[in-house]
Amino acid sequence: MRPGSTESAHTGTRTRGNGPLVGLVVVLALVNFVVDSAVTAPLVVLPEMLDHFGTDQAAWLNATAMLAGVMWAPLLGKSADIHGKRRVLVLTLLLSCAGALVCAVAPGLWLFVPGRMLQGASLAAVFLSVAIVREACAPRTAMVLVGVVTSGSAVLNIASRFFVEKLAVEFGFQALFLVSASVAAAMALCVHRLVPESPVRTPGRLDVEGAVLLGGGLAGVLGYVSLGSGPGWLAPGPLALLVGGAAALARWFLVAGRKPDPLIDVRGLGGPLVLTLLVVFLAAGSYQSVLQLVPLVGDVSADQHLGYGLADQGSVALLLAAPGVGVTLGGPAAGRLAARVGPAPTLAGAVALGAVVTLGMFLGISRLPVALCCGFLLGVTVGALGTAGFNMAGSLAPADRQGVVSSLVMVMVSVGSVVLNFVGAAVLESTSVLVDGETVNSATGMRGCLALASGAFALAAVLSVRLVRIARTGREAREPAPERNPA
């Protein structure tokens, strides 16, 4: 191999020189910034949106994009394998742009919610960027760059929060969506002009029926979990989501086994990939359930005598910013470590770090220095888990299935986040106390959430150790036995 070039062991794709490779990584990192502007940045102006539309249904404004992203992910992942990753990434960004424009001009929720669903397609940009990097570079180089691409925009995300807040005050929350549309359109143009198209194609047809059943089923079940607490778990709307989603998933599973080219070949996933997806599900849900405690703890003063609280101990803004800094460092560090020791040990290490940090937060809910340290390390865990999860799954998939396998990782991250966030919220609600006529979270609830996250991390650690052993056994089986000297 020539100096300054990288070559993929799977595809033979070569990136000559460092210039094009650096440009590719910068573009794809900025593409992931689009995801934040579409999915999470609108939460900064959530109160303004609720007032504008005259509703208290925050879940519909908050969760719709993420749930739609789960629905879009398998469809766009499979499409990328069949029609080309760059082409589908451009389509993803244009869908996000269209959704943002719809949200900006929507006169009511009847149009705003479909706009958020279109914006949810941007979630696919994360795993499509990963698949493009893995195809453009040699495996060891790709492991490092996956961390840069998935985590490099975290600092921009922190800075954008202040910009978004000021923009909303000056021009209304609609300005946020106009900016999001502009960024998505600009990045679509950059991807079209600067990112090479994939030469690898998966022959076959897109299983549209399977995509609708799987995506719709996941969105229905998760919609029930996310939205049911508002109108009530037995209300007709949430129940319809649950029944419809479960029926769609059951239908998809039965039909997928009989199709020659299903959206996801469930029987062909293999034990290591299933273990990887389970680890990602548990770990992603765990760290998200801990992250949701950070603003709650930072908003309470120790003078309220609830047994926790950091509001009177110093700058809580640092507490909110620390995870973002950790993400920026954790992703590239995990990629570099994976290139040295392999993705399976790196994934196990990230899970172990998350478990330790979660235990540390038992002290962090009442001591700011401990909370700052844990917040930063939790961010490192977030970046490392995402990078290691994508690298591990990508190493188990052939070149012509990188898109759909990467989409499964994103689905597991989303599903885990929604499910364990809901469970954590239920723990807080069931243990709340009444203080001066106001219902507030109790220290018991806080510790209960941390115990739940610790248990999920512990189970993920057991599975990740098993994954390391399987990976080591497979590597030893591939290595030739040493030659014996003749006697």
GROMACS .gro file of C-alpha atoms in nm:
model
  487
    1MET     CA    1   0.000   0.000   0.000
    2ARG     CA    2   0.132   0.343  -0.085
    3PRO     CA    3   0.204   0.594   0.187
    4GLY     CA    4  -0.080   0.835   0.245
    5SER     CA    5  -0.346   0.606   0.107
    6THR     CA    6  -0.601   0.384   0.272
    7GLU     CA    7  -0.756   0.077   0.125
    8SER     CA    8  -1.064  -0.110   0.235
    9ALA     CA    9  -1.016  -0.478   0.289
   10HIS     CA   10  -1.378  -0.535   0.195
   11THR     CA   11  -1.428  -0.330  -0.118
   12GLY     CA   12  -1.095  -0.228  -0.256
   13THR     CA   13  -1.203   0.136  -0.240
   14ARG     CA   14  -0.899   0.362  -0.209
   15THR     CA   15  -0.868   0.718  -0.089
   16ARG     CA   16  -0.547   0.869  -0.229
   17GLY     CA   17  -0.372   1.127  -0.014
   18ASN     CA   18  -0.479   1.283   0.311
   19GLY     CA   19  -0.660   1.582   0.160
   20PRO     CA   20  -0.966   1.401   0.018
   21LEU     CA   21  -0.990   1.184   0.329
   22VAL     CA   22  -0.984   1.484   0.563
   23GLY     CA   23  -1.248   1.655   0.349
   24LEU     CA   24  -1.465   1.344   0.359
   25VAL     CA   25  -1.443   1.321   0.737
   26VAL     CA   26  -1.520   1.691   0.787
   27VAL     CA   27  -1.825   1.672   0.561
   28LEU     CA   28  -1.961   1.361   0.730
   29ALA     CA   29  -1.903   1.507   1.078
   30LEU     CA   30  -2.103   1.815   0.976
   31VAL     CA   31  -2.371   1.587   0.835
   32ASN     CA   32  -2.415   1.449   1.185
   33PHE     CA   33  -2.460   1.805   1.310
   34VAL     CA   34  -2.770   1.813   1.089
   35VAL     CA   35  -2.910   1.527   1.297
   36ASP     CA   36  -2.880   1.732   1.615
   37SER     CA   37  -3.039   2.040   1.455
   38ALA     CA   38  -3.332   1.828   1.338
   39VAL     CA   39  -3.395   1.588   1.627
   40THR     CA   40  -3.273   1.738   1.956
   41ALA     CA   41  -3.214   2.113   1.908
   42PRO     CA   42  -3.592   2.191   1.890
   43LEU     CA   43  -3.619   2.083   2.255
   44VAL     CA   44  -3.454   2.414   2.348
   45VAL     CA   45  -3.763   2.597   2.220
   46LEU     CA   46  -4.018   2.341   2.337
   47PRO     CA   47  -4.206   2.585   2.567
   48GLU     CA   48  -4.243   2.834   2.282
   49MET     CA   49  -4.380   2.566   2.052
   50LEU     CA   50  -4.632   2.451   2.313
   51ASP     CA   51  -4.755   2.808   2.358
   52HIS     CA   52  -4.776   2.869   1.984
   53PHE     CA   53  -4.984   2.560   1.912
   54GLY     CA   54  -5.190   2.590   2.230
   55THR     CA   55  -5.123   2.237   2.351
   56ASP     CA   56  -4.969   2.058   2.645
   57GLN     CA   57  -4.881   1.745   2.441
   58ALA     CA   58  -4.505   1.793   2.461
   59ALA     CA   59  -4.444   1.427   2.373
   60TRP     CA   60  -4.584   1.473   2.025
   61LEU     CA   61  -4.343   1.759   1.961
   62ASN     CA   62  -4.052   1.591   2.138
   63ALA     CA   63  -4.065   1.221   2.047
   64THR     CA   64  -4.212   1.227   1.695
   65ALA     CA   65  -3.881   1.285   1.514
   66MET     CA   66  -3.699   1.010   1.705
   67LEU     CA   67  -3.983   0.761   1.656
   68ALA     CA   68  -4.000   0.843   1.286
   69GLY     CA   69  -3.622   0.797   1.268
   70VAL     CA   70  -3.666   0.442   1.396
   71MET     CA   71  -3.921   0.386   1.120
   72TRP     CA   72  -3.696   0.537   0.850
   73ALA     CA   73  -3.374   0.360   0.953
   74PRO     CA   74  -3.425   0.004   0.814
   75LEU     CA   75  -3.575   0.137   0.489
   76LEU     CA   76  -3.293   0.383   0.421
   77GLY     CA   77  -3.025   0.136   0.535
   78LYS     CA   78  -3.141  -0.129   0.290
   79SER     CA   79  -3.187   0.132   0.016
   80ALA     CA   80  -2.827   0.242   0.064
   81ASP     CA   81  -2.699  -0.112   0.011
   82ILE     CA   82  -2.904  -0.146  -0.308
   83HIS     CA   83  -2.884   0.201  -0.466
   84GLY     CA   84  -2.569   0.355  -0.319
   85LYS     CA   85  -2.483   0.514   0.013
   86ARG     CA   86  -2.412   0.865  -0.112
   87ARG     CA   87  -2.736   0.880  -0.310
   88VAL     CA   88  -2.945   0.773  -0.011
   89LEU     CA   89  -2.758   1.008   0.224
   90VAL     CA   90  -2.841   1.299  -0.007
   91LEU     CA   91  -3.206   1.186  -0.009
   92THR     CA   92  -3.201   1.165   0.371
   93LEU     CA   93  -3.076   1.523   0.403
   94LEU     CA   94  -3.332   1.651   0.153
   95LEU     CA   95  -3.612   1.479   0.345
   96SER     CA   96  -3.489   1.648   0.663
   97CYS     CA   97  -3.478   1.982   0.480
   98ALA     CA   98  -3.836   1.937   0.355
   99GLY     CA   99  -3.955   1.841   0.702
  100ALA     CA  100  -3.793   2.149   0.858
  101LEU     CA  101  -3.961   2.377   0.603
  102VAL     CA  102  -4.298   2.215   0.676
  103CYS     CA  103  -4.245   2.273   1.051
  104ALA     CA  104  -4.148   2.636   0.989
  105VAL     CA  105  -4.475   2.719   0.809
  106ALA     CA  106  -4.711   2.478   0.989
  107PRO     CA  107  -5.020   2.661   1.120
  108GLY     CA  108  -5.114   2.373   1.351
  109LEU     CA  109  -5.011   2.035   1.487
  110TRP     CA  110  -5.187   1.857   1.200
  111LEU     CA  111  -4.905   1.977   0.971
  112PHE     CA  112  -4.624   2.026   1.226
  113VAL     CA  113  -4.618   1.659   1.336
  114PRO     CA  114  -4.583   1.523   0.978
  115GLY     CA  115  -4.300   1.773   0.932
  116ARG     CA  116  -4.125   1.634   1.238
  117MET     CA  117  -4.171   1.284   1.096
  118LEU     CA  118  -3.994   1.390   0.778
  119GLN     CA  119  -3.716   1.545   0.985
  120GLY     CA  120  -3.675   1.212   1.162
  121ALA     CA  121  -3.525   1.070   0.844
  122SER     CA  122  -3.208   1.262   0.935
  123LEU     CA  123  -3.135   0.996   1.198
  124ALA     CA  124  -3.023   0.773   0.911
  125ALA     CA  125  -2.740   1.018   0.838
  126VAL     CA  126  -2.550   0.881   1.138
  127PHE     CA  127  -2.525   0.520   1.025
  128LEU     CA  128  -2.493   0.609   0.657
  129SER     CA  129  -2.190   0.824   0.743
  130VAL     CA  130  -2.042   0.529   0.931
  131ALA     CA  131  -2.100   0.296   0.636
  132ILE     CA  132  -1.936   0.543   0.396
  133VAL     CA  133  -1.629   0.578   0.618
  134ARG     CA  134  -1.591   0.202   0.658
  135GLU     CA  135  -1.605   0.160   0.283
  136ALA     CA  136  -1.364   0.444   0.201
  137CYS     CA  137  -1.083   0.342   0.438
  138ALA     CA  138  -0.887   0.042   0.551
  139PRO     CA  139  -1.053  -0.126   0.852
  140ARG     CA  140  -0.803   0.000   1.114
  141THR     CA  141  -0.819   0.357   0.985
  142ALA     CA  142  -1.197   0.341   0.956
  143MET     CA  143  -1.234   0.245   1.324
  144VAL     CA  144  -1.064   0.570   1.426
  145LEU     CA  145  -1.251   0.787   1.177
  146VAL     CA  146  -1.589   0.642   1.275
  147GLY     CA  147  -1.529   0.793   1.618
  148VAL     CA  148  -1.444   1.131   1.467
  149VAL     CA  149  -1.748   1.130   1.237
  150THR     CA  150  -2.000   1.024   1.502
  151SER     CA  151  -1.865   1.242   1.785
  152GLY     CA  152  -1.687   1.533   1.621
  153SER     CA  153  -1.992   1.759   1.607
  154ALA     CA  154  -2.059   1.740   1.984
  155VAL     CA  155  -1.881   2.070   2.055
  156LEU     CA  156  -2.083   2.239   1.780
  157ASN     CA  157  -2.397   2.098   1.939
  158ILE     CA  158  -2.311   2.264   2.271
  159ALA     CA  159  -2.245   2.602   2.110
  160SER     CA  160  -2.558   2.580   1.894
  161ARG     CA  161  -2.781   2.560   2.204
  162PHE     CA  162  -2.701   2.922   2.293
  163PHE     CA  163  -2.746   3.033   1.933
  164VAL     CA  164  -3.081   2.855   1.902
  165GLU     CA  165  -3.210   3.009   2.225
  166LYS     CA  166  -3.116   3.361   2.116
  167LEU     CA  167  -3.257   3.305   1.766
  168ALA     CA  168  -3.591   3.194   1.906
  169VAL     CA  169  -3.615   3.503   2.128
  170GLU     CA  170  -3.544   3.737   1.836
  171PHE     CA  171  -3.742   3.577   1.553
  172GLY     CA  172  -3.960   3.300   1.700
  173PHE     CA  173  -3.903   2.926   1.708
  174GLN     CA  174  -3.976   2.900   1.334
  175ALA     CA  175  -3.634   3.052   1.266
  176LEU     CA  176  -3.475   2.739   1.415
  177PHE     CA  177  -3.641   2.521   1.152
  178LEU     CA  178  -3.541   2.757   0.872
  179VAL     CA  179  -3.180   2.732   0.989
  180SER     CA  180  -3.210   2.354   1.012
  181ALA     CA  181  -3.347   2.339   0.657
  182SER     CA  182  -3.064   2.558   0.529
  183VAL     CA  183  -2.798   2.344   0.698
  184ALA     CA  184  -2.952   2.022   0.565
  185ALA     CA  185  -2.971   2.159   0.210
  186ALA     CA  186  -2.611   2.284   0.224
  187MET     CA  187  -2.485   1.949   0.350
  188ALA     CA  188  -2.683   1.763   0.084
  189LEU     CA  189  -2.499   1.968  -0.178
  190CYS     CA  190  -2.162   1.904  -0.008
  191VAL     CA  191  -2.225   1.530   0.009
  192HIS     CA  192  -2.327   1.522  -0.359
  193ARG     CA  193  -2.017   1.714  -0.466
  194LEU     CA  194  -1.750   1.583  -0.229
  195VAL     CA  195  -1.842   1.229  -0.120
  196PRO     CA  196  -1.764   0.950  -0.370
  197GLU     CA  197  -2.042   0.711  -0.454
  198SER     CA  198  -2.019   0.355  -0.332
  199PRO     CA  199  -1.915   0.100  -0.595
  200VAL     CA  200  -2.067  -0.181  -0.386
  201ARG     CA  201  -2.425  -0.281  -0.451
  202THR     CA  202  -2.650  -0.549  -0.307
  203PRO     CA  203  -2.849  -0.710  -0.588
  204GLY     CA  204  -3.219  -0.743  -0.525
  205ARG     CA  205  -3.529  -0.539  -0.464
  206LEU     CA  206  -3.621  -0.318  -0.177
  207ASP     CA  207  -3.864  -0.495   0.053
  208VAL     CA  208  -4.106  -0.204   0.090
  209GLU     CA  209  -4.367  -0.413   0.268
  210GLY     CA  210  -4.110  -0.535   0.519
  211ALA     CA  211  -3.980  -0.180   0.573
  212VAL     CA  212  -4.330  -0.047   0.641
  213LEU     CA  213  -4.415  -0.334   0.876
  214LEU     CA  214  -4.088  -0.321   1.072
  215GLY     CA  215  -4.059   0.057   1.088
  216GLY     CA  216  -4.426   0.112   1.157
  217GLY     CA  217  -4.431  -0.164   1.417
  218LEU     CA  218  -4.133  -0.022   1.605
  219ALA     CA  219  -4.274   0.330   1.588
  220GLY     CA  220  -4.613   0.209   1.713
  221VAL     CA  221  -4.479   0.020   2.015
  222LEU     CA  222  -4.230   0.293   2.107
  223GLY     CA  223  -4.501   0.554   2.050
  224TYR     CA  224  -4.712   0.379   2.312
  225VAL     CA  225  -4.418   0.376   2.553
  226SER     CA  226  -4.330   0.740   2.489
  227LEU     CA  227  -4.674   0.898   2.463
  228GLY     CA  228  -4.898   0.678   2.676
  229SER     CA  229  -4.827   0.848   3.007
  230GLY     CA  230  -5.000   1.167   2.887
  231PRO     CA  231  -5.352   1.060   2.788
  232GLY     CA  232  -5.328   0.734   2.988
  233TRP     CA  233  -5.202   0.383   2.915
  234LEU     CA  234  -5.554   0.250   2.850
  235ALA     CA  235  -5.669   0.546   2.641
  236PRO     CA  236  -5.787   0.452   2.288
  237GLY     CA  237  -5.506   0.637   2.111
  238PRO     CA  238  -5.207   0.480   2.293
  239LEU     CA  239  -5.371   0.136   2.291
  240ALA     CA  240  -5.422   0.161   1.915
  241LEU     CA  241  -5.052   0.238   1.875
  242LEU     CA  242  -4.954  -0.062   2.088
  243VAL     CA  243  -5.187  -0.312   1.922
  244GLY     CA  244  -5.111  -0.188   1.572
  245GLY     CA  245  -4.736  -0.185   1.634
  246ALA     CA  246  -4.731  -0.533   1.787
  247ALA     CA  247  -4.941  -0.672   1.502
  248ALA     CA  248  -4.712  -0.513   1.243
  249LEU     CA  249  -4.399  -0.655   1.409
  250ALA     CA  250  -4.552  -1.002   1.430
  251ARG     CA  251  -4.655  -0.987   1.065
  252TRP     CA  252  -4.307  -0.868   0.963
  253PHE     CA  253  -4.135  -1.151   1.152
  254LEU     CA  254  -4.359  -1.417   0.998
  255VAL     CA  255  -4.331  -1.283   0.643
  256ALA     CA  256  -3.955  -1.209   0.658
  257GLY     CA  257  -3.871  -1.577   0.704
  258ARG     CA  258  -4.049  -1.671   0.381
  259LYS     CA  259  -3.906  -1.403   0.152
  260PRO     CA  260  -3.597  -1.472  -0.061
  261ASP     CA  261  -3.466  -1.117  -0.007
  262PRO     CA  262  -3.613  -0.977   0.317
  263LEU     CA  263  -3.538  -0.634   0.454
  264ILE     CA  264  -3.346  -0.799   0.740
  265ASP     CA  265  -3.254  -1.165   0.732
  266VAL     CA  266  -3.330  -1.237   1.097
  267ARG     CA  267  -3.207  -1.596   1.079
  268GLY     CA  268  -2.882  -1.483   0.920
  269LEU     CA  269  -2.785  -1.220   1.178
  270GLY     CA  270  -2.557  -1.454   1.368
  271GLY     CA  271  -2.488  -1.480   1.741
  272PRO     CA  272  -2.210  -1.216   1.765
  273LEU     CA  273  -2.419  -0.951   1.589
  274VAL     CA  274  -2.723  -1.027   1.807
  275LEU     CA  275  -2.503  -0.996   2.118
  276THR     CA  276  -2.367  -0.665   1.988
  277LEU     CA  277  -2.717  -0.528   1.933
  278LEU     CA  278  -2.828  -0.637   2.281
  279VAL     CA  279  -2.525  -0.469   2.440
  280VAL     CA  280  -2.598  -0.147   2.247
  281PHE     CA  281  -2.965  -0.160   2.349
  282LEU     CA  282  -2.889  -0.199   2.720
  283ALA     CA  283  -2.595   0.041   2.735
  284ALA     CA  284  -2.761   0.316   2.528
  285GLY     CA  285  -3.074   0.301   2.738
  286SER     CA  286  -2.870   0.307   3.058
  287TYR     CA  287  -2.666   0.615   2.979
  288GLN     CA  288  -2.969   0.800   2.847
  289SER     CA  289  -3.162   0.728   3.166
  290VAL     CA  290  -2.868   0.870   3.366
  291LEU     CA  291  -2.831   1.173   3.138
  292GLN     CA  292  -3.195   1.268   3.194
  293LEU     CA  293  -3.118   1.301   3.566
  294VAL     CA  294  -2.852   1.569   3.510
  295PRO     CA  295  -3.086   1.868   3.453
  296LEU     CA  296  -3.321   1.744   3.726
  297VAL     CA  297  -3.041   1.732   3.983
  298GLY     CA  298  -2.900   2.065   3.864
  299ASP     CA  299  -3.236   2.237   3.914
  300VAL     CA  300  -3.267   2.145   4.284
  301SER     CA  301  -3.090   2.314   4.573
  302ALA     CA  302  -2.956   2.127   4.874
  303ASP     CA  303  -3.148   2.380   5.088
  304GLN     CA  304  -3.467   2.201   4.987
  305HIS     CA  305  -3.349   1.903   5.196
  306LEU     CA  306  -3.454   1.640   4.942
  307GLY     CA  307  -3.135   1.439   4.982
  308TYR     CA  308  -2.989   1.558   4.652
  309GLY     CA  309  -2.937   1.879   4.456
  310LEU     CA  310  -2.653   2.086   4.310
  311ALA     CA  311  -2.814   2.421   4.223
  312ASP     CA  312  -2.644   2.607   4.509
  313GLN     CA  313  -2.296   2.451   4.476
  314GLY     CA  314  -2.156   2.637   4.178
  315SER     CA  315  -2.196   2.662   3.802
  316VAL     CA  316  -2.446   2.399   3.696
  317ALA     CA  317  -2.392   2.510   3.335
  318LEU     CA  318  -2.063   2.321   3.352
  319LEU     CA  319  -2.252   2.012   3.459
  320LEU     CA  320  -2.470   2.036   3.149
  321ALA     CA  321  -2.173   2.101   2.918
  322ALA     CA  322  -1.941   1.831   3.057
  323PRO     CA  323  -2.106   1.535   2.876
  324GLY     CA  324  -2.070   1.711   2.540
  325VAL     CA  325  -1.698   1.756   2.590
  326GLY     CA  326  -1.670   1.392   2.691
  327VAL     CA  327  -1.851   1.277   2.377
  328THR     CA  328  -1.607   1.469   2.159
  329LEU     CA  329  -1.312   1.290   2.319
  330GLY     CA  330  -1.470   0.950   2.374
  331GLY     CA  331  -1.557   0.872   2.013
  332PRO     CA  332  -1.211   0.918   1.857
  333ALA     CA  333  -1.042   0.757   2.160
  334ALA     CA  334  -1.262   0.448   2.123
  335GLY     CA  335  -1.185   0.434   1.752
  336ARG     CA  336  -0.812   0.447   1.813
  337LEU     CA  337  -0.838   0.183   2.084
  338ALA     CA  338  -1.044  -0.044   1.858
  339ALA     CA  339  -0.775  -0.019   1.590
  340ARG     CA  340  -0.520  -0.146   1.845
  341VAL     CA  341  -0.708  -0.412   2.043
  342GLY     CA  342  -1.023  -0.473   1.839
  343PRO     CA  343  -1.383  -0.345   1.858
  344ALA     CA  344  -1.510  -0.616   2.096
  345PRO     CA  345  -1.272  -0.532   2.387
  346THR     CA  346  -1.332  -0.161   2.322
  347LEU     CA  347  -1.709  -0.209   2.346
  348ALA     CA  348  -1.663  -0.406   2.670
  349GLY     CA  349  -1.440  -0.130   2.810
  350ALA     CA  350  -1.697   0.138   2.725
  351VAL     CA  351  -1.967  -0.063   2.902
  352ALA     CA  352  -1.742  -0.107   3.208
  353LEU     CA  353  -1.672   0.267   3.217
  354GLY     CA  354  -2.043   0.341   3.200
  355ALA     CA  355  -2.112   0.104   3.489
  356VAL     CA  356  -1.847   0.269   3.707
  357VAL     CA  357  -1.968   0.620   3.622
  358THR     CA  358  -2.327   0.526   3.706
  359LEU     CA  359  -2.217   0.402   4.046
  360GLY     CA  360  -2.026   0.727   4.095
  361MET     CA  361  -2.343   0.926   4.032
  362PHE     CA  362  -2.486   0.792   4.359
  363LEU     CA  363  -2.250   1.046   4.518
  364GLY     CA  364  -2.272   1.290   4.227
  365ILE     CA  365  -2.638   1.376   4.287
  366SER     CA  366  -2.532   1.571   4.595
  367ARG     CA  367  -2.168   1.669   4.532
  368LEU     CA  368  -2.084   1.894   4.238
  369PRO     CA  369  -1.717   1.793   4.188
  370VAL     CA  370  -1.818   1.426   4.168
  371ALA     CA  371  -2.107   1.514   3.937
  372LEU     CA  372  -1.879   1.711   3.703
  373CYS     CA  373  -1.635   1.422   3.683
  374CYS     CA  374  -1.913   1.169   3.626
  375GLY     CA  375  -2.083   1.393   3.369
  376PHE     CA  376  -1.764   1.421   3.169
  377LEU     CA  377  -1.696   1.045   3.190
  378LEU     CA  378  -2.057   0.970   3.100
  379GLY     CA  379  -2.003   1.174   2.784
  380VAL     CA  380  -1.689   0.972   2.715
  381THR     CA  381  -1.902   0.659   2.759
  382VAL     CA  382  -2.162   0.789   2.514
  383GLY     CA  383  -1.903   0.862   2.245
  384ALA     CA  384  -1.716   0.535   2.304
  385LEU     CA  385  -2.028   0.317   2.301
  386GLY     CA  386  -2.156   0.464   1.976
  387THR     CA  387  -1.820   0.429   1.803
  388ALA     CA  388  -1.751   0.080   1.939
  389GLY     CA  389  -2.103  -0.039   1.858
  390PHE     CA  390  -2.082   0.073   1.496
  391ASN     CA  391  -1.730  -0.066   1.458
  392MET     CA  392  -1.824  -0.401   1.610
  393ALA     CA  393  -2.136  -0.440   1.396
  394GLY     CA  394  -1.953  -0.324   1.085
  395SER     CA  395  -1.674  -0.576   1.140
  396LEU     CA  396  -1.934  -0.855   1.145
  397ALA     CA  397  -2.108  -0.752   0.822
  398PRO     CA  398  -1.998  -0.805   0.460
  399ALA     CA  399  -1.942  -0.499   0.242
  400ASP     CA  400  -2.279  -0.529   0.068
  401ARG     CA  401  -2.472  -0.523   0.399
  402GLN     CA  402  -2.301  -0.237   0.579
  403GLY     CA  403  -2.599  -0.004   0.537
  404VAL     CA  404  -2.867  -0.228   0.682
  405VAL     CA  405  -2.646  -0.362   0.964
  406SER     CA  406  -2.543  -0.009   1.067
  407SER     CA  407  -2.910   0.088   1.066
  408LEU     CA  408  -2.981  -0.187   1.319
  409VAL     CA  409  -2.729  -0.030   1.559
  410MET     CA  410  -2.909   0.304   1.527
  411VAL     CA  411  -3.244   0.134   1.586
  412MET     CA  412  -3.111  -0.031   1.903
  413VAL     CA  413  -2.976   0.301   2.031
  414SER     CA  414  -3.315   0.464   1.976
  415VAL     CA  415  -3.519   0.177   2.118
  416GLY     CA  416  -3.298   0.146   2.425
  417SER     CA  417  -3.313   0.520   2.487
  418VAL     CA  418  -3.691   0.536   2.466
  419VAL     CA  419  -3.759   0.224   2.674
  420LEU     CA  420  -3.518   0.290   2.962
  421ASN     CA  421  -3.597   0.661   2.966
  422PHE     CA  422  -3.962   0.572   3.014
  423VAL     CA  423  -3.884   0.319   3.286
  424GLY     CA  424  -3.666   0.575   3.464
  425ALA     CA  425  -3.940   0.838   3.437
  426ALA     CA  426  -4.190   0.588   3.580
  427VAL     CA  427  -3.957   0.525   3.877
  428LEU     CA  428  -3.930   0.899   3.942
  429GLU     CA  429  -4.306   0.946   3.917
  430SER     CA  430  -4.387   0.657   4.149
  431THR     CA  431  -4.147   0.781   4.418
  432SER     CA  432  -4.223   1.154   4.400
  433VAL     CA  433  -4.300   1.343   4.720
  434LEU     CA  434  -4.511   1.646   4.809
  435VAL     CA  435  -4.316   1.946   4.943
  436ASP     CA  436  -4.493   2.275   5.019
  437GLY     CA  437  -4.783   2.169   4.801
  438GLU     CA  438  -4.559   2.088   4.504
  439THR     CA  439  -4.479   1.742   4.371
  440VAL     CA  440  -4.103   1.691   4.338
  441ASN     CA  441  -3.868   1.401   4.268
  442SER     CA  442  -3.734   1.222   4.575
  443ALA     CA  443  -3.382   1.101   4.651
  444THR     CA  444  -3.528   0.749   4.653
  445GLY     CA  445  -3.642   0.798   4.295
  446MET     CA  446  -3.304   0.932   4.189
  447ARG     CA  447  -3.122   0.637   4.344
  448GLY     CA  448  -3.380   0.400   4.197
  449CYS     CA  449  -3.305   0.530   3.847
  450LEU     CA  450  -2.933   0.490   3.907
  451ALA     CA  451  -2.985   0.136   4.039
  452LEU     CA  452  -3.187   0.053   3.727
  453ALA     CA  453  -2.914   0.191   3.499
  454SER     CA  454  -2.645   0.006   3.699
  455GLY     CA  455  -2.834  -0.322   3.658
  456ALA     CA  456  -2.870  -0.271   3.283
  457PHE     CA  457  -2.502  -0.182   3.253
  458ALA     CA  458  -2.411  -0.496   3.453
  459LEU     CA  459  -2.612  -0.715   3.216
  460ALA     CA  460  -2.453  -0.540   2.918
  461ALA     CA  461  -2.110  -0.606   3.072
  462VAL     CA  462  -2.182  -0.979   3.100
  463LEU     CA  463  -2.290  -0.991   2.735
  464SER     CA  464  -1.991  -0.785   2.621
  465VAL     CA  465  -1.748  -1.022   2.797
  466ARG     CA  466  -1.914  -1.308   2.614
  467LEU     CA  467  -1.874  -1.114   2.290
  468VAL     CA  468  -1.502  -1.064   2.358
  469ARG     CA  469  -1.456  -1.438   2.408
  470ILE     CA  470  -1.639  -1.518   2.085
  471ALA     CA  471  -1.433  -1.262   1.893
  472ARG     CA  472  -1.109  -1.398   2.040
  473THR     CA  473  -1.204  -1.755   1.954
  474GLY     CA  474  -1.290  -1.656   1.599
  475ARG     CA  475  -0.962  -1.469   1.559
  476GLU     CA  476  -0.761  -1.764   1.688
  477ALA     CA  477  -0.944  -1.997   1.450
  478ARG     CA  478  -0.851  -1.774   1.154
  479GLU     CA  479  -0.485  -1.754   1.250
  480PRO     CA  480  -0.260  -2.025   1.104
  481ALA     CA  481  -0.110  -2.267   1.355
  482PRO     CA  482   0.264  -2.220   1.417
  483GLU     CA  483   0.487  -2.459   1.226
  484ARG     CA  484   0.658  -2.728   1.426
  485ASN     CA  485   1.030  -2.782   1.388
  486PRO     CA  486   1.106  -3.130   1.261
  487ALA     CA  487   1.261  -3.351   1.525
   0.00000   0.00000   0.00000
